[in-house]
PDB file of C-alpha atoms in Angstrom:
ATOM      1  CA  UNK A  66       2.228  15.778 -18.984  1.00  0.00           C
ATOM      2  CA  UNK A  67       2.806  12.424 -18.762  1.00  0.00           C
ATOM      3  CA  UNK A  68       7.121  12.403 -19.332  1.00  0.00           C
ATOM      4  CA  UNK A  69       6.949  15.389 -15.767  1.00  0.00           C
ATOM      5  CA  UNK A  70       5.216  13.317 -14.188  1.00  0.00           C
ATOM      6  CA  UNK A  71       7.278  10.428 -14.424  1.00  0.00           C
ATOM      7  CA  UNK A  72      11.174  12.541 -15.310  1.00  0.00           C
ATOM      8  CA  UNK A  73       9.970  14.082 -11.543  1.00  0.00           C
ATOM      9  CA  UNK A  74       9.519  10.955 -10.131  1.00  0.00           C
ATOM     10  CA  UNK A  75      12.582   9.480 -11.029  1.00  0.00           C
ATOM     11  CA  UNK A  76      14.168  12.335  -9.319  1.00  0.00           C
ATOM     12  CA  UNK A  77      12.898  12.669  -6.546  1.00  0.00           C
ATOM     13  CA  UNK A  78      13.688   8.708  -6.374  1.00  0.00           C
ATOM     14  CA  UNK A  79      17.339   9.261  -6.592  1.00  0.00           C
ATOM     15  CA  UNK A  80      17.690  11.353  -4.346  1.00  0.00           C
ATOM     16  CA  UNK A  81      16.432   8.351  -1.785  1.00  0.00           C
ATOM     17  CA  UNK A  82      17.451   5.940  -3.713  1.00  0.00           C
ATOM     18  CA  UNK A  83      21.419   7.294  -3.205  1.00  0.00           C
ATOM     19  CA  UNK A  84      20.211   9.043   0.854  1.00  0.00           C
ATOM     20  CA  UNK A  85      18.528   6.453   2.085  1.00  0.00           C
ATOM     21  CA  UNK A  86      19.213   2.999  -0.140  1.00  0.00           C
ATOM     22  CA  UNK A  87      14.783   2.920  -0.499  1.00  0.00           C
ATOM     23  CA  UNK A  88      11.737   4.244  -2.388  1.00  0.00           C
ATOM     24  CA  UNK A  89       8.931   6.109  -0.764  1.00  0.00           C
ATOM     25  CA  UNK A  90       6.337   4.536  -1.178  1.00  0.00           C
ATOM     26  CA  UNK A  91       4.053   7.850  -0.974  1.00  0.00           C
ATOM     27  CA  UNK A  92       5.874   9.447  -3.851  1.00  0.00           C
ATOM     28  CA  UNK A  93       5.247   5.759  -4.864  1.00  0.00           C
ATOM     29  CA  UNK A  94       2.231   6.284  -4.440  1.00  0.00           C
ATOM     30  CA  UNK A  95       1.095  10.017  -5.507  1.00  0.00           C
ATOM     31  CA  UNK A  96       3.181   8.978  -8.805  1.00  0.00           C
ATOM     32  CA  UNK A  97       0.085   5.934  -9.505  1.00  0.00           C
ATOM     33  CA  UNK A  98      -2.224   8.074  -8.513  1.00  0.00           C
ATOM     34  CA  UNK A  99      -0.828  11.235 -11.499  1.00  0.00           C
ATOM     35  CA  UNK A 100      -0.713   7.918 -14.359  1.00  0.00           C
ATOM     36  CA  UNK A 101      -4.061   7.105 -13.646  1.00  0.00           C
ATOM     37  CA  UNK A 102      -5.873  10.903 -13.529  1.00  0.00           C
ATOM     38  CA  UNK A 103      -3.039  11.649 -16.555  1.00  0.00           C
ATOM     39  CA  UNK A 104      -4.519   8.670 -18.158  1.00  0.00           C
ATOM     40  CA  UNK A 105      -9.011   9.891 -17.579  1.00  0.00           C
ATOM     41  CA  UNK A 106      -7.739  12.914 -18.758  1.00  0.00           C
ATOM     42  CA  UNK A 107      -7.072  11.175 -22.251  1.00  0.00           C
ATOM     43  CA  UNK A 108      -8.312   7.405 -22.610  1.00  0.00           C
ATOM     44  CA  UNK A 109      -7.273   6.867 -25.990  1.00  0.00           C
ATOM     45  CA  UNK A 110      -4.059   6.736 -24.719  1.00  0.00           C
ATOM     46  CA  UNK A 111      -3.814   4.037 -22.585  1.00  0.00           C
ATOM     47  CA  UNK A 112      -3.708   0.399 -24.924  1.00  0.00           C
ATOM     48  CA  UNK A 113      -2.719  -2.678 -23.631  1.00  0.00           C
ATOM     49  CA  UNK A 114       0.883  -2.053 -23.676  1.00  0.00           C
ATOM     50  CA  UNK A 115       0.801  -0.452 -21.089  1.00  0.00           C
ATOM     51  CA  UNK A 116      -0.489  -3.381 -19.108  1.00  0.00           C
ATOM     52  CA  UNK A 117       1.996  -5.070 -20.693  1.00  0.00           C
ATOM     53  CA  UNK A 118       4.176  -2.943 -18.987  1.00  0.00           C
ATOM     54  CA  UNK A 119       3.545  -3.181 -15.726  1.00  0.00           C
ATOM     55  CA  UNK A 120       4.815  -6.499 -16.084  1.00  0.00           C
ATOM     56  CA  UNK A 121       8.686  -6.222 -16.375  1.00  0.00           C
ATOM     57  CA  UNK A 122       7.864  -4.281 -13.094  1.00  0.00           C
ATOM     58  CA  UNK A 123       5.845  -7.886 -11.083  1.00  0.00           C
ATOM     59  CA  UNK A 124       9.299  -9.468 -12.915  1.00  0.00           C
ATOM     60  CA  UNK A 125      11.502  -7.594 -11.457  1.00  0.00           C
ATOM     61  CA  UNK A 126      10.627  -8.078  -8.102  1.00  0.00           C
ATOM     62  CA  UNK A 127       9.321 -11.135  -8.539  1.00  0.00           C
ATOM     63  CA  UNK A 128      13.288 -11.351  -9.487  1.00  0.00           C
ATOM     64  CA  UNK A 129      13.816 -10.016  -5.780  1.00  0.00           C
ATOM     65  CA  UNK A 130      11.278 -12.030  -4.246  1.00  0.00           C
ATOM     66  CA  UNK A 131      13.890 -14.879  -6.049  1.00  0.00           C
ATOM     67  CA  UNK A 132      17.327 -13.905  -5.406  1.00  0.00           C
ATOM     68  CA  UNK A 133      16.245 -12.891  -1.463  1.00  0.00           C
ATOM     69  CA  UNK A 134      17.266  -8.626  -2.145  1.00  0.00           C
ATOM     70  CA  UNK A 135      20.301  -8.487  -4.432  1.00  0.00           C
ATOM     71  CA  UNK A 136      17.802  -6.696  -6.674  1.00  0.00           C
ATOM     72  CA  UNK A 137      16.181  -4.324  -4.832  1.00  0.00           C
ATOM     73  CA  UNK A 138      12.619  -4.065  -4.468  1.00  0.00           C
ATOM     74  CA  UNK A 139      12.079  -0.828  -5.082  1.00  0.00           C
ATOM     75  CA  UNK A 140      13.037  -1.481  -8.329  1.00  0.00           C
ATOM     76  CA  UNK A 141      10.500  -3.052  -9.876  1.00  0.00           C
ATOM     77  CA  UNK A 142       8.083  -0.781  -7.747  1.00  0.00           C
ATOM     78  CA  UNK A 143      10.128   2.316  -9.626  1.00  0.00           C
ATOM     79  CA  UNK A 144       9.808  -0.391 -13.833  1.00  0.00           C
ATOM     80  CA  UNK A 145       6.044  -0.846 -12.451  1.00  0.00           C
ATOM     81  CA  UNK A 146       5.439   2.221 -12.791  1.00  0.00           C
ATOM     82  CA  UNK A 147       6.812   3.651 -15.574  1.00  0.00           C
ATOM     83  CA  UNK A 148       5.559   0.395 -17.119  1.00  0.00           C
ATOM     84  CA  UNK A 149       1.876   2.028 -16.687  1.00  0.00           C
ATOM     85  CA  UNK A 150       2.928   5.118 -18.247  1.00  0.00           C
ATOM     86  CA  UNK A 151       5.492   4.061 -20.821  1.00  0.00           C
ATOM     87  CA  UNK A 152       4.216   1.084 -22.462  1.00  0.00           C
ATOM     88  CA  UNK A 153       6.529  -2.611 -22.795  1.00  0.00           C
ATOM     89  CA  UNK A 154       8.105  -1.345 -25.452  1.00  0.00           C
ATOM     90  CA  UNK A 155       9.735   1.974 -23.453  1.00  0.00           C
ATOM     91  CA  UNK A 156      10.115   0.092 -20.199  1.00  0.00           C
ATOM     92  CA  UNK A 157      12.163  -1.972 -21.953  1.00  0.00           C
ATOM     93  CA  UNK A 158      13.765   0.185 -23.251  1.00  0.00           C
ATOM     94  CA  UNK A 159      14.308   1.865 -20.631  1.00  0.00           C
ATOM     95  CA  UNK A 160      15.383  -0.766 -18.351  1.00  0.00           C
ATOM     96  CA  UNK A 161      18.828  -1.300 -21.412  1.00  0.00           C
ATOM     97  CA  UNK A 162      19.305   1.861 -21.100  1.00  0.00           C
ATOM     98  CA  UNK A 163      19.865   1.845 -17.035  1.00  0.00           C
ATOM     99  CA  UNK A 164      21.841  -1.405 -16.803  1.00  0.00           C
ATOM    100  CA  UNK A 165      23.828  -0.141 -20.070  1.00  0.00           C
ATOM    101  CA  UNK A 166      24.656   3.420 -17.934  1.00  0.00           C
ATOM    102  CA  UNK A 167      25.385   1.512 -14.969  1.00  0.00           C
ATOM    103  CA  UNK A 168      27.526  -0.946 -16.467  1.00  0.00           C
ATOM    104  CA  UNK A 169      29.577   1.841 -17.653  1.00  0.00           C
ATOM    105  CA  UNK A 170      29.872   3.577 -13.976  1.00  0.00           C
ATOM    106  CA  UNK A 171      30.437   0.049 -12.412  1.00  0.00           C
ATOM    107  CA  UNK A 172      33.115  -0.366 -15.066  1.00  0.00           C
ATOM    108  CA  UNK A 173      35.229   2.966 -14.292  1.00  0.00           C
ATOM    109  CA  UNK A 174      34.425   2.947 -10.618  1.00  0.00           C
ATOM    110  CA  UNK A 175      35.818  -0.456 -10.752  1.00  0.00           C
ATOM    111  CA  UNK A 176      39.510   0.667 -12.609  1.00  0.00           C
ATOM    112  CA  UNK A 177      39.474   3.359  -9.980  1.00  0.00           C
ATOM    113  CA  UNK A 178      39.075   1.078  -6.992  1.00  0.00           C
ATOM    114  CA  UNK A 179      36.289   3.129  -5.992  1.00  0.00           C
ATOM    115  CA  UNK A 180      34.114   0.102  -5.164  1.00  0.00           C
ATOM    116  CA  UNK A 181      34.381  -3.401  -5.392  1.00  0.00           C
ATOM    117  CA  UNK A 182      33.360  -6.564  -7.062  1.00  0.00           C
ATOM    118  CA  UNK A 183      30.697  -7.418  -3.925  1.00  0.00           C
ATOM    119  CA  UNK A 184      29.330  -3.271  -3.202  1.00  0.00           C
ATOM    120  CA  UNK A 185      26.234  -2.317  -4.803  1.00  0.00           C
ATOM    121  CA  UNK A 186      25.188   0.387  -6.209  1.00  0.00           C
ATOM    122  CA  UNK A 187      21.846   2.338  -6.448  1.00  0.00           C
ATOM    123  CA  UNK A 188      20.188   1.153  -9.490  1.00  0.00           C
ATOM    124  CA  UNK A 189      16.911   4.075 -10.101  1.00  0.00           C
ATOM    125  CA  UNK A 190      20.146   7.049 -10.290  1.00  0.00           C
ATOM    126  CA  UNK A 191      20.763   5.287 -13.522  1.00  0.00           C
ATOM    127  CA  UNK A 192      16.869   4.553 -15.160  1.00  0.00           C
ATOM    128  CA  UNK A 193      16.927   8.516 -14.354  1.00  0.00           C
ATOM    129  CA  UNK A 194      19.642   8.897 -16.090  1.00  0.00           C
ATOM    130  CA  UNK A 195      18.658   6.877 -18.858  1.00  0.00           C
ATOM    131  CA  UNK A 196      15.226   8.400 -18.822  1.00  0.00           C
ATOM    132  CA  UNK A 197      16.444  11.757 -18.509  1.00  0.00           C
ATOM    133  CA  UNK A 198      19.174  10.728 -21.839  1.00  0.00           C
ATOM    134  CA  UNK A 199      15.996   9.739 -23.349  1.00  0.00           C
ATOM    135  CA  UNK A 200      14.068  12.745 -23.529  1.00  0.00           C
ATOM    136  CA  UNK A 201      16.219  14.245 -25.672  1.00  0.00           C
TER     137      UNK A 201
END
């Protein structure tokens, strides 16, 4: 059930990030409630790793504040939620997968002159891609 919640959330946030360059606070709140409800139904699945997984999102949000938005605050929110759902190790794996997908896509786009070196790309679609690949 948790994988479905996170997959649907990431697909919706990918669409919003691509179209509006924003993350929905409402959808994030709904996802948070669903994740917590899922843990209430299966309490043995919650561990310290899940709390530590939220830390990935907190660190990304802090970097967003320090860099004055060079990294989006929405990415921190997304990683906070995925960290709560997946745990620390899986969330760090998701971060690495998203960064790898973004790097490959960026290199291709730079080579075909579709973007410049200073252009920003939305990151949540790469997170979504990495998550969906991990489910295979």
